[in-house]
Amino acid sequence: MYKTIQLCMLSLFAFLLAISSTMAEEGDQDSKKLYMTKFCITCHGEKGIAVAPNYPNLAKQNELYLIKQVKDIIQKKRKGKLTVLMTEHPVINRVQDNEIAAIAAYMKNIKQ
Ligand code: HEC
């Protein structure tokens, strides 16, 4: 009897572990999708390494810093000739705060 309960507990634990890791991956998938569908990928590269030498890499950068920069750029608080690539982009200049946060978290943890 005791052994059965122990086994049940063990399989329940394994099941919960499996679910939580799938959920974490799904979260990652969602942010990855955002990174692609909001066009960030076209300039900042598939793995957060920029496609041009004068564009910034985002991979492994601090999350809070990324969030602030995107907001500053979109609100035109950050000056710099190249910021027009983001401020005048019809999709990027409408990106939502929660989407920016998700993308920043994705960049922070992105695997190379
Ligand atoms: C058309 C190209 C292009 C696209 C698309 C684009 N960016 Fe950028 N991004 C740039 C360039 C160029 C800069 C550098 C601007 C400057 O010189 O100040 C930049 C700057 C940034 C920075 C500041 C980086 C730093 O180190 O200060 C962040 C963060 C960022 N982009 C995030 C994003 C996110 C998130 C998206 C998608 C929602 C996105 N970008 C889409 C070109 C792009």
JSON list of C-alpha atoms in Angstrom, two decimals, residues 1-104:
[
{"chain": "A", "resi": 1, "resn": "MET", "atom": "CA", "xyz": [0.00, 0.00, 0.00]},
{"chain": "A", "resi": 2, "resn": "TYR", "atom": "CA", "xyz": [2.69, 2.45, 1.10]},
{"chain": "A", "resi": 3, "resn": "LYS", "atom": "CA", "xyz": [4.74, 1.58, -2.00]},
{"chain": "A", "resi": 4, "resn": "THR", "atom": "CA", "xyz": [1.74, 2.27, -4.28]},
{"chain": "A", "resi": 5, "resn": "ILE", "atom": "CA", "xyz": [1.18, 5.69, -2.74]},
{"chain": "A", "resi": 6, "resn": "GLN", "atom": "CA", "xyz": [4.87, 6.42, -3.09]},
{"chain": "A", "resi": 7, "resn": "LEU", "atom": "CA", "xyz": [4.77, 5.42, -6.76]},
{"chain": "A", "resi": 8, "resn": "CYS", "atom": "CA", "xyz": [1.68, 7.53, -7.38]},
{"chain": "A", "resi": 9, "resn": "MET", "atom": "CA", "xyz": [3.33, 10.54, -5.78]},
{"chain": "A", "resi": 10, "resn": "LEU", "atom": "CA", "xyz": [6.43, 10.00, -7.85]},
{"chain": "A", "resi": 11, "resn": "SER", "atom": "CA", "xyz": [4.54, 9.80, -11.14]},
{"chain": "A", "resi": 12, "resn": "LEU", "atom": "CA", "xyz": [2.43, 12.81, -10.18]},
{"chain": "A", "resi": 13, "resn": "PHE", "atom": "CA", "xyz": [5.64, 14.73, -9.51]},
{"chain": "A", "resi": 14, "resn": "ALA", "atom": "CA", "xyz": [7.13, 13.66, -12.84]},
{"chain": "A", "resi": 15, "resn": "PHE", "atom": "CA", "xyz": [3.90, 14.65, -14.58]},
{"chain": "A", "resi": 16, "resn": "LEU", "atom": "CA", "xyz": [3.90, 18.11, -12.99]},
{"chain": "A", "resi": 17, "resn": "LEU", "atom": "CA", "xyz": [7.53, 18.57, -13.89]},
{"chain": "A", "resi": 18, "resn": "ALA", "atom": "CA", "xyz": [6.78, 17.64, -17.51]},
{"chain": "A", "resi": 19, "resn": "ILE", "atom": "CA", "xyz": [3.87, 20.08, -17.66]},
{"chain": "A", "resi": 20, "resn": "SER", "atom": "CA", "xyz": [5.85, 22.96, -16.19]},
{"chain": "A", "resi": 21, "resn": "SER", "atom": "CA", "xyz": [8.75, 22.50, -18.59]},
{"chain": "A", "resi": 22, "resn": "THR", "atom": "CA", "xyz": [6.36, 22.36, -21.55]},
{"chain": "A", "resi": 23, "resn": "MET", "atom": "CA", "xyz": [4.75, 25.57, -20.33]},
{"chain": "A", "resi": 24, "resn": "ALA", "atom": "CA", "xyz": [8.13, 27.28, -20.07]},
{"chain": "A", "resi": 25, "resn": "GLU", "atom": "CA", "xyz": [8.90, 26.25, -23.63]},
{"chain": "A", "resi": 26, "resn": "GLU", "atom": "CA", "xyz": [5.54, 27.52, -24.81]},
{"chain": "A", "resi": 27, "resn": "GLY", "atom": "CA", "xyz": [6.24, 30.88, -23.16]},
{"chain": "A", "resi": 28, "resn": "ASP", "atom": "CA", "xyz": [9.51, 30.94, -25.05]},
{"chain": "A", "resi": 29, "resn": "GLN", "atom": "CA", "xyz": [7.73, 30.02, -28.27]},
{"chain": "A", "resi": 30, "resn": "ASP", "atom": "CA", "xyz": [5.29, 32.90, -27.80]},
{"chain": "A", "resi": 31, "resn": "SER", "atom": "CA", "xyz": [8.05, 35.46, -27.29]},
{"chain": "A", "resi": 32, "resn": "LYS", "atom": "CA", "xyz": [10.01, 34.00, -30.18]},
{"chain": "A", "resi": 33, "resn": "LYS", "atom": "CA", "xyz": [6.92, 34.40, -32.35]},
{"chain": "A", "resi": 34, "resn": "LEU", "atom": "CA", "xyz": [6.57, 38.01, -31.21]},
{"chain": "A", "resi": 35, "resn": "TYR", "atom": "CA", "xyz": [10.22, 38.67, -31.99]},
{"chain": "A", "resi": 36, "resn": "MET", "atom": "CA", "xyz": [9.56, 37.43, -35.53]},
{"chain": "A", "resi": 37, "resn": "THR", "atom": "CA", "xyz": [6.09, 38.82, -36.20]},
{"chain": "A", "resi": 38, "resn": "LYS", "atom": "CA", "xyz": [7.00, 42.29, -34.88]},
{"chain": "A", "resi": 39, "resn": "PHE", "atom": "CA", "xyz": [9.91, 42.28, -37.33]},
{"chain": "A", "resi": 40, "resn": "CYS", "atom": "CA", "xyz": [12.65, 42.71, -34.70]},
{"chain": "A", "resi": 41, "resn": "ILE", "atom": "CA", "xyz": [14.34, 39.67, -36.23]},
{"chain": "A", "resi": 42, "resn": "THR", "atom": "CA", "xyz": [14.83, 41.42, -39.59]},
{"chain": "A", "resi": 43, "resn": "CYS", "atom": "CA", "xyz": [17.41, 43.82, -38.12]},
{"chain": "A", "resi": 44, "resn": "HIS", "atom": "CA", "xyz": [18.43, 42.33, -34.79]},
{"chain": "A", "resi": 45, "resn": "GLY", "atom": "CA", "xyz": [18.97, 38.84, -36.21]},
{"chain": "A", "resi": 46, "resn": "GLU", "atom": "CA", "xyz": [17.62, 35.38, -35.49]},
{"chain": "A", "resi": 47, "resn": "LYS", "atom": "CA", "xyz": [19.67, 34.93, -32.31]},
{"chain": "A", "resi": 48, "resn": "GLY", "atom": "CA", "xyz": [19.75, 38.59, -31.32]},
{"chain": "A", "resi": 49, "resn": "ILE", "atom": "CA", "xyz": [22.99, 39.22, -33.18]},
{"chain": "A", "resi": 50, "resn": "ALA", "atom": "CA", "xyz": [22.40, 42.18, -35.50]},
{"chain": "A", "resi": 51, "resn": "VAL", "atom": "CA", "xyz": [22.40, 41.75, -39.27]},
{"chain": "A", "resi": 52, "resn": "ALA", "atom": "CA", "xyz": [24.47, 44.90, -39.88]},
{"chain": "A", "resi": 53, "resn": "PRO", "atom": "CA", "xyz": [27.61, 46.12, -38.09]},
{"chain": "A", "resi": 54, "resn": "ASN", "atom": "CA", "xyz": [25.99, 49.44, -37.17]},
{"chain": "A", "resi": 55, "resn": "TYR", "atom": "CA", "xyz": [22.85, 47.82, -35.63]},
{"chain": "A", "resi": 56, "resn": "PRO", "atom": "CA", "xyz": [22.98, 46.76, -31.97]},
{"chain": "A", "resi": 57, "resn": "ASN", "atom": "CA", "xyz": [23.04, 43.12, -30.81]},
{"chain": "A", "resi": 58, "resn": "LEU", "atom": "CA", "xyz": [20.29, 42.38, -28.31]},
{"chain": "A", "resi": 59, "resn": "ALA", "atom": "CA", "xyz": [21.27, 38.88, -27.19]},
{"chain": "A", "resi": 60, "resn": "LYS", "atom": "CA", "xyz": [22.04, 38.53, -23.45]},
{"chain": "A", "resi": 61, "resn": "GLN", "atom": "CA", "xyz": [21.48, 42.24, -22.87]},
{"chain": "A", "resi": 62, "resn": "ASN", "atom": "CA", "xyz": [19.87, 43.26, -19.57]},
{"chain": "A", "resi": 63, "resn": "GLU", "atom": "CA", "xyz": [16.11, 42.97, -19.74]},
{"chain": "A", "resi": 64, "resn": "LEU", "atom": "CA", "xyz": [15.25, 46.29, -18.06]},
{"chain": "A", "resi": 65, "resn": "TYR", "atom": "CA", "xyz": [17.72, 48.12, -20.26]},
{"chain": "A", "resi": 66, "resn": "LEU", "atom": "CA", "xyz": [16.17, 46.66, -23.43]},
{"chain": "A", "resi": 67, "resn": "ILE", "atom": "CA", "xyz": [12.65, 47.56, -22.31]},
{"chain": "A", "resi": 68, "resn": "LYS", "atom": "CA", "xyz": [13.65, 51.16, -21.58]},
{"chain": "A", "resi": 69, "resn": "GLN", "atom": "CA", "xyz": [15.50, 51.55, -24.89]},
{"chain": "A", "resi": 70, "resn": "VAL", "atom": "CA", "xyz": [12.60, 50.26, -27.00]},
{"chain": "A", "resi": 71, "resn": "LYS", "atom": "CA", "xyz": [10.17, 52.57, -25.20]},
{"chain": "A", "resi": 72, "resn": "ASP", "atom": "CA", "xyz": [12.53, 55.56, -25.49]},
{"chain": "A", "resi": 73, "resn": "ILE", "atom": "CA", "xyz": [13.07, 54.87, -29.18]},
{"chain": "A", "resi": 74, "resn": "ILE", "atom": "CA", "xyz": [9.37, 54.46, -29.96]},
{"chain": "A", "resi": 75, "resn": "GLN", "atom": "CA", "xyz": [8.51, 57.63, -28.00]},
{"chain": "A", "resi": 76, "resn": "LYS", "atom": "CA", "xyz": [11.31, 59.43, -29.87]},
{"chain": "A", "resi": 77, "resn": "LYS", "atom": "CA", "xyz": [13.12, 60.26, -26.62]},
{"chain": "A", "resi": 78, "resn": "ARG", "atom": "CA", "xyz": [16.26, 58.59, -27.87]},
{"chain": "A", "resi": 79, "resn": "LYS", "atom": "CA", "xyz": [18.01, 60.54, -30.57]},
{"chain": "A", "resi": 80, "resn": "GLY", "atom": "CA", "xyz": [20.15, 59.00, -33.24]},
{"chain": "A", "resi": 81, "resn": "LYS", "atom": "CA", "xyz": [19.83, 58.79, -36.99]},
{"chain": "A", "resi": 82, "resn": "LEU", "atom": "CA", "xyz": [19.18, 55.08, -37.08]},
{"chain": "A", "resi": 83, "resn": "THR", "atom": "CA", "xyz": [16.30, 55.18, -34.62]},
{"chain": "A", "resi": 84, "resn": "VAL", "atom": "CA", "xyz": [14.04, 56.10, -37.59]},
{"chain": "A", "resi": 85, "resn": "LEU", "atom": "CA", "xyz": [14.27, 52.46, -38.62]},
{"chain": "A", "resi": 86, "resn": "MET", "atom": "CA", "xyz": [12.14, 51.69, -35.58]},
{"chain": "A", "resi": 87, "resn": "THR", "atom": "CA", "xyz": [10.13, 54.89, -35.07]},
{"chain": "A", "resi": 88, "resn": "GLU", "atom": "CA", "xyz": [8.86, 54.98, -38.65]},
{"chain": "A", "resi": 89, "resn": "HIS", "atom": "CA", "xyz": [8.13, 51.26, -38.88]},
{"chain": "A", "resi": 90, "resn": "PRO", "atom": "CA", "xyz": [4.32, 50.75, -38.96]},
{"chain": "A", "resi": 91, "resn": "VAL", "atom": "CA", "xyz": [4.40, 47.62, -36.77]},
{"chain": "A", "resi": 92, "resn": "ILE", "atom": "CA", "xyz": [7.22, 48.45, -34.38]},
{"chain": "A", "resi": 93, "resn": "ASN", "atom": "CA", "xyz": [5.96, 51.88, -33.44]},
{"chain": "A", "resi": 94, "resn": "ARG", "atom": "CA", "xyz": [2.75, 50.21, -32.21]},
{"chain": "A", "resi": 95, "resn": "VAL", "atom": "CA", "xyz": [4.33, 47.42, -30.20]},
{"chain": "A", "resi": 96, "resn": "GLN", "atom": "CA", "xyz": [2.66, 47.03, -26.76]},
{"chain": "A", "resi": 97, "resn": "ASP", "atom": "CA", "xyz": [4.41, 47.21, -23.36]},
{"chain": "A", "resi": 98, "resn": "ASN", "atom": "CA", "xyz": [3.71, 43.53, -22.57]},
{"chain": "A", "resi": 99, "resn": "GLU", "atom": "CA", "xyz": [5.12, 42.53, -25.95]},
{"chain": "A", "resi": 100, "resn": "ILE", "atom": "CA", "xyz": [8.29, 44.55, -25.37]},
{"chain": "A", "resi": 101, "resn": "ALA", "atom": "CA", "xyz": [8.70, 42.88, -21.97]},
{"chain": "A", "resi": 102, "resn": "ALA", "atom": "CA", "xyz": [8.25, 39.40, -23.48]},
{"chain": "A", "resi": 103, "resn": "ILE", "atom": "CA", "xyz": [10.79, 40.09, -26.23]},
{"chain": "A", "resi": 104, "resn": "ALA", "atom": "CA", "xyz": [13.29, 41.54, -23.73]}
]
